PDB file of C-alpha atoms in Angstrom:
ATOM      1  CA  LEU A1276     111.391  83.969 109.321  1.00 42.00           C
ATOM      2  CA  MET A1277     113.440  87.320 111.990  1.00 41.00           C
ATOM      3  CA  PHE A1278     113.438  89.891 110.287  1.00 43.00           C
ATOM      4  CA  VAL A1279     113.820  94.039 110.972  1.00 44.00           C
ATOM      5  CA  VAL A1280     112.518  96.864 108.852  1.00 46.00           C
ATOM      6  CA  GLY A1281     115.121  99.127 107.799  1.00 45.00           C
ATOM      7  CA  LEU A1282     114.160 102.127 106.358  1.00 47.00           C
ATOM      8  CA  SER A1283     115.781 105.516 104.414  1.00 43.00           C
ATOM      9  CA  PRO A1284     115.185 108.536 103.225  1.00 39.00           C
ATOM     10  CA  ALA A1285     117.660 107.623 100.290  1.00 34.00           C
ATOM     11  CA  MET A1286     120.303 105.071  99.530  1.00 32.00           C
ATOM     12  CA  LYS A1287     123.885 105.401 100.515  1.00 31.00           C
ATOM     13  CA  ASP A1288     126.225 103.676 102.938  1.00 34.00           C
ATOM     14  CA  SER A1289     123.533 100.269 103.261  1.00 33.00           C
ATOM     15  CA  PRO A1290     124.692  97.182 103.983  1.00 33.00           C
ATOM     16  CA  VAL A1291     123.892  95.719 100.834  1.00 33.00           C
ATOM     17  CA  GLU A1292     124.271  98.319  97.380  1.00 32.00           C
ATOM     18  CA  ALA A1293     121.523  99.970  96.365  1.00 31.00           C
ATOM     19  CA  GLN A1294     120.447  99.301  93.319  1.00 35.00           C
ATOM     20  CA  SER A1295     118.993 102.824  92.730  1.00 36.00           C
ATOM     21  CA  ALA A1296     121.499 105.698  91.463  1.00 31.00           C
ATOM     22  CA  GLY A1297     121.301 109.784  92.375  1.00 35.00           C
ATOM     23  CA  LYS A1298     120.596 109.724  96.130  1.00 48.00           C
ATOM     24  CA  SER A1299     122.537 109.925  99.378  1.00 49.00           C
ATOM     25  CA  GLY A1300     121.172 109.657 102.819  1.00 59.00           C
ATOM     26  CA  HIS A1301     121.419 106.285 105.389  1.00 71.00           C
ATOM     27  CA  TRP A1302     119.622 103.629 106.341  1.00 73.00           C
ATOM     28  CA  VAL A1303     118.155 103.946 110.083  1.00 66.00           C
ATOM     29  CA  GLY A1304     116.472 100.623 111.542  1.00 67.00           C
ATOM     30  CA  ALA A1305     113.528 100.888 112.304  1.00 61.00           C
ATOM     31  CA  TRP A1306     111.773  97.478 114.274  1.00 58.00           C
ATOM     32  CA  SER A1307     113.375  94.487 115.224  1.00 56.00           C
ATOM     33  CA  ALA A1308     113.189  91.750 117.592  1.00 59.00           C
ATOM     34  CA  SER A1309     115.743  89.109 118.947  1.00 54.00           C
ATOM     35  CA  LEU A1310     116.456  86.082 117.543  1.00 57.00           C
ATOM     36  CA  LEU A1311     115.606  82.562 118.726  1.00 53.00           C
ATOM     37  CA  ALA A1312     116.113  79.321 118.095  1.00 51.00           C
ATOM     38  CA  ALA A1313     113.103  77.020 117.734  1.00 51.00           C
ATOM     39  CA  HIS A1314     111.603  75.417 120.779  1.00 53.00           C
ATOM     40  CA  GLU A1315     111.180  72.136 121.166  1.00 69.00           C
ATOM     41  CA  GLY A1316     107.682  71.623 119.779  1.00 57.00           C
ATOM     42  CA  GLY A1317     105.321  74.214 119.486  1.00 53.00           C
ATOM     43  CA  LEU A1318     104.614  76.174 115.642  1.00 56.00           C
ATOM     44  CA  SER A1319     108.204  76.937 115.916  1.00 55.00           C
ATOM     45  CA  GLN A1320     109.379  73.679 115.943  1.00 50.00           C
ATOM     46  CA  GLU A1321     107.167  72.386 113.460  1.00 64.00           C
ATOM     47  CA  GLY A1322     107.637  75.531 110.420  1.00 67.00           C
ATOM     48  CA  PHE A1323     105.551  76.217 107.495  1.00 72.00           C
ATOM     49  CA  GLU A1324     105.241  74.321 104.351  1.00 81.00           C
ATOM     50  CA  ASN A1325     102.521  75.726 101.753  1.00 94.00           C
ATOM     51  CA  GLN A1326     101.042  78.140 104.187  1.00 93.00           C
ATOM     52  CA  THR A1327     101.038  82.264 104.166  1.00 93.00           C
ATOM     53  CA  VAL A1328     102.553  84.208 107.474  1.00 89.00           C
ATOM     54  CA  ARG A1329     101.943  87.576 107.665  1.00 93.00           C
ATOM     55  CA  MET A1330     103.998  89.781 110.446  1.00 88.00           C
ATOM     56  CA  ILE A1331     102.741  93.039 111.192  1.00 88.00           C
ATOM     57  CA  VAL A1332     105.644  95.164 112.134  1.00 86.00           C
ATOM     58  CA  HIS A1333     105.510  98.956 114.537  1.00 86.00           C
ATOM     59  CA  PRO A1334     107.790 100.143 113.164  1.00 85.00           C
ATOM     60  CA  ASN A1335     109.844 103.878 114.979  1.00 81.00           C
ATOM     61  CA  ALA A1336     111.087 106.283 112.057  1.00 81.00           C
ATOM     62  CA  THR A1337     109.507 108.242 109.346  1.00 85.00           C
ATOM     63  CA  GLY A1338     111.272 107.202 105.783  1.00 86.00           C
ATOM     64  CA  SER A1339     110.995 107.129 101.533  1.00 87.00           C
ATOM     65  CA  MET A1340     112.109 103.292 101.284  1.00 89.00           C
ATOM     66  CA  VAL A1341     112.322 100.194 103.140  1.00 89.00           C
ATOM     67  CA  ARG A1342     114.707  97.133 103.195  1.00 89.00           C
ATOM     68  CA  ILE A1343     113.614  94.122 105.288  1.00 88.00           C
ATOM     69  CA  ARG A1344     116.893  91.830 106.670  1.00 84.00           C
ATOM     70  CA  PHE A1345     114.900  88.503 106.900  1.00 86.00           C
ATOM     71  CA  SER A1346     117.220  85.955 109.207  1.00 82.00           C
ATOM     72  CA  ASN A1347     117.816  81.599 109.223  1.00 85.00           C
ATOM     73  CA  VAL A1348     120.528  81.986 111.769  1.00 81.00           C
ATOM     74  CA  PHE A1349     118.798  79.277 113.780  1.00 79.00           C
ATOM     75  CA  GLY A1350     117.594  77.585 111.317  1.00 78.00           C
ATOM     76  CA  THR A1351     118.557  73.863 110.180  1.00 81.00           C
ATOM     77  CA  GLN A1352     118.333  74.206 106.155  1.00 86.00           C
ATOM     78  CA  PRO A1353     117.701  76.295 103.472  1.00 91.00           C
ATOM     79  CA  LEU A1354     114.615  78.618 103.679  1.00 88.00           C
ATOM     80  CA  THR A1355     113.310  79.211 100.116  1.00 92.00           C
ATOM     81  CA  PHE A1356     110.612  82.325 100.385  1.00 93.00           C
ATOM     82  CA  GLU A1357     108.652  82.285  97.114  1.00 96.00           C
ATOM     83  CA  LYS A1358     106.712  86.243  97.338  1.00 97.00           C
ATOM     84  CA  VAL A1359     107.795  88.214 100.192  1.00 97.00           C
ATOM     85  CA  THR A1360     105.010  91.940 100.161  1.00 97.00           C
ATOM     86  CA  VAL A1361     104.850  94.901 102.039  1.00 96.00           C
ATOM     87  CA  ALA A1362     101.776  96.819 102.267  1.00 97.00           C
ATOM     88  CA  ASP A1363     100.140  99.249 105.213  1.00 97.00           C
ATOM     89  CA  THR A1364      97.950  97.567 107.778  1.00 96.00           C
ATOM     90  CA  LYS A1365      94.355  98.546 108.282  1.00 97.00           C
ATOM     91  CA  THR A1366      93.409  96.004 110.391  1.00 95.00           C
ATOM     92  CA  GLU A1367      94.731  92.256 112.303  1.00 94.00           C
ATOM     93  CA  ALA A1368      95.516  90.440 108.870  1.00 96.00           C
ATOM     94  CA  GLU A1369      93.645  93.207 106.555  1.00 97.00           C
ATOM     95  CA  VAL A1370      96.224  95.950 104.958  1.00 97.00           C
ATOM     96  CA  ILE A1371      94.765  99.076 102.769  1.00 97.00           C
ATOM     97  CA  PRO A1372      93.810  98.468  99.637  1.00 97.00           C
ATOM     98  CA  GLY A1373      96.370  99.714  97.285  1.00 97.00           C
ATOM     99  CA  THR A1374      99.424  99.174  99.405  1.00 97.00           C
ATOM    100  CA  VAL A1375     100.135  95.729  98.314  1.00 98.00           C
ATOM    101  CA  GLN A1376     104.397  96.090  96.930  1.00 97.00           C
ATOM    102  CA  ASN A1377     106.199  92.779  96.250  1.00 97.00           C
ATOM    103  CA  VAL A1378     109.334  93.114  98.093  1.00 97.00           C
ATOM    104  CA  THR A1379     112.900  91.277  95.790  1.00 97.00           C
ATOM    105  CA  PHE A1380     115.948  90.279  96.214  1.00 95.00           C
ATOM    106  CA  SER A1381     118.526  91.195  93.305  1.00 95.00           C
ATOM    107  CA  GLY A1382     115.456  91.170  91.856  1.00 96.00           C
ATOM    108  CA  ASN A1383     113.452  87.938  92.043  1.00 97.00           C
ATOM    109  CA  GLU A1384     111.508  87.141  94.338  1.00 96.00           C
ATOM    110  CA  GLU A1385     111.956  84.707  95.380  1.00 96.00           C
ATOM    111  CA  VAL A1386     115.467  84.192  97.306  1.00 95.00           C
ATOM    112  CA  THR A1387     116.753  80.700  99.439  1.00 94.00           C
ATOM    113  CA  ILE A1388     118.784  81.973 102.238  1.00 91.00           C
ATOM    114  CA  PRO A1389     120.917  79.148 103.886  1.00 92.00           C
ATOM    115  CA  ALA A1390     121.072  77.705 107.341  1.00 88.00           C
ATOM    116  CA  GLY A1391     122.723  80.495 109.836  1.00 86.00           C
ATOM    117  CA  GLU A1392     122.865  83.149 107.676  1.00 88.00           C
ATOM    118  CA  GLU A1393     121.018  86.607 107.600  1.00 87.00           C
ATOM    119  CA  LEU A1394     119.760  88.775 103.496  1.00 90.00           C
ATOM    120  CA  PHE A1395     118.644  92.021 102.653  1.00 89.00           C
ATOM    121  CA  SER A1396     115.777  92.767 100.883  1.00 93.00           C
ATOM    122  CA  ASP A1397     116.476  94.870  97.538  1.00 95.00           C
ATOM    123  CA  PRO A1398     115.397  99.118  98.613  1.00 93.00           C
ATOM    124  CA  VAL A1399     110.644  99.153  98.165  1.00 93.00           C
ATOM    125  CA  GLU A1400     109.835 102.279  97.705  1.00 93.00           C
ATOM    126  CA  PHE A1401     107.159 102.677 100.648  1.00 92.00           C
ATOM    127  CA  GLU A1402     106.282 105.371 102.610  1.00 91.00           C
ATOM    128  CA  VAL A1403     106.192 104.867 106.407  1.00 88.00           C
ATOM    129  CA  LYS A1404     105.241 106.631 109.265  1.00 89.00           C
ATOM    130  CA  ASP A1405     106.651 106.850 112.924  1.00 88.00           C
ATOM    131  CA  GLY A1406     104.201 104.176 114.381  1.00 86.00           C
ATOM    132  CA  LYS A1407     101.641 103.363 111.899  1.00 92.00           C
ATOM    133  CA  ASP A1408     101.933  99.697 111.056  1.00 92.00           C
ATOM    134  CA  LEU A1409     103.538  97.720 108.268  1.00 93.00           C
ATOM    135  CA  THR A1410     102.352  94.359 107.089  1.00 94.00           C
ATOM    136  CA  VAL A1411     104.770  91.888 105.815  1.00 93.00           C
ATOM    137  CA  SER A1412     103.717  88.645 104.159  1.00 96.00           C
ATOM    138  CA  VAL A1413     105.815  85.465 103.461  1.00 93.00           C
ATOM    139  CA  TYR A1414     104.940  82.938 101.010  1.00 96.00           C
ATOM    140  CA  LEU A1415     106.640  79.511 102.077  1.00 92.00           C
ATOM    141  CA  ALA A1416     105.927  76.389  99.358  1.00 92.00           C
ATOM    142  CA  ASN A1417     107.984  73.678 100.472  1.00 89.00           C
ATOM    143  CA  GLU A1418     108.716  72.980 104.426  1.00 81.00           C
ATOM    144  CA  SER A1419     110.636  75.660 106.772  1.00 76.00           C
ATOM    145  CA  GLY A1420     112.111  73.087 108.841  1.00 64.00           C
ATOM    146  CA  PRO A1421     112.767  74.917 112.235  1.00 63.00           C
ATOM    147  CA  ALA A1422     112.029  78.950 112.304  1.00 63.00           C
ATOM    148  CA  THR A1423     114.285  80.980 114.164  1.00 57.00           C
ATOM    149  CA  TRP A1424     111.561  83.341 115.526  1.00 57.00           C
ATOM    150  CA  HIS A1425     110.785  85.730 118.916  1.00 58.00           C
ATOM    151  CA  PRO A1426     108.351  83.799 120.825  1.00 59.00           C
ATOM    152  CA  ILE A1427     107.773  87.131 123.408  1.00 57.00           C
ATOM    153  CA  SER A1428     106.341  89.211 120.661  1.00 58.00           C
ATOM    154  CA  SER A1429     104.656  92.094 120.935  1.00 58.00           C
ATOM    155  CA  GLN A1430     104.004  92.252 117.508  1.00 67.00           C
ATOM    156  CA  THR A1431     101.298  89.608 115.439  1.00 76.00           C
ATOM    157  CA  THR A1432     101.960  87.693 112.952  1.00 80.00           C
ATOM    158  CA  TYR A1433      99.108  85.575 111.230  1.00 88.00           C
ATOM    159  CA  ILE A1434      99.910  82.282 109.589  1.00 86.00           C
ATOM    160  CA  SER A1435      97.263  81.884 106.415  1.00 92.00           C
ATOM    161  CA  GLU A1436      95.408  77.899 105.248  1.00 92.00           C
ATOM    162  CA  GLN A1437      97.685  76.723 102.669  1.00 95.00           C
ATOM    163  CA  GLY A1438      98.602  78.459  99.995  1.00 96.00           C
ATOM    164  CA  ASP A1439     100.233  81.941  98.860  1.00 97.00           C
ATOM    165  CA  PHE A1440      97.878  84.666  99.869  1.00 97.00           C
ATOM    166  CA  THR A1441     100.828  87.277 100.143  1.00 97.00           C
ATOM    167  CA  ASP A1442      98.637  89.384  98.094  1.00 97.00           C
ATOM    168  CA  ASN A1443      95.255  88.950 100.158  1.00 96.00           C
ATOM    169  CA  ILE A1444      93.420  92.495 101.493  1.00 97.00           C
ATOM    170  CA  ASN A1445      90.519  91.215 103.190  1.00 96.00           C
ATOM    171  CA  GLY A1446      92.668  89.185 105.599  1.00 94.00           C
ATOM    172  CA  SER A1447      90.511  86.169 105.382  1.00 94.00           C
ATOM    173  CA  ALA A1448      92.716  83.331 104.737  1.00 94.00           C
ATOM    174  CA  PHE A1449      94.542  83.977 108.194  1.00 92.00           C
ATOM    175  CA  ASN A1450      94.113  82.476 111.656  1.00 81.00           C
TER     176      ASN A1450
END
């Protein structure tokens, strides 16, 4: 489930062709973590099923658009996200009302990442300020298998009770 947040004041020379015409600029990496294979036991090995994973990231750049790179590079099976959102973080798993935006992949909400691969989301118009936390929520309806992850992250990740809580504002569904 590892991801990297990229920001752009516009969209030129991006790794995946942008969907918007008439804008110029470039993408810059704003946050990332090293990718590792799942441990022999524990949550990374067990994976997720019918749960929402809510990840808090701390970007180190300012921009008006966001693209997210998701990785299944150490996965043992295809990984399907039924829905992904990005929002401004309020506190802990709570997000600021009115900021939740859907993230798409070639115009679709649902995406499958083959084992051993990575992919970028479509650009999302979203104002990001250097040092202001973002919340990325990913819903996995089906069993994910062992997760690509970063065990020593200094960012917080929340795991929901059963269900899709990508649009949840108050964070009450997350541990």
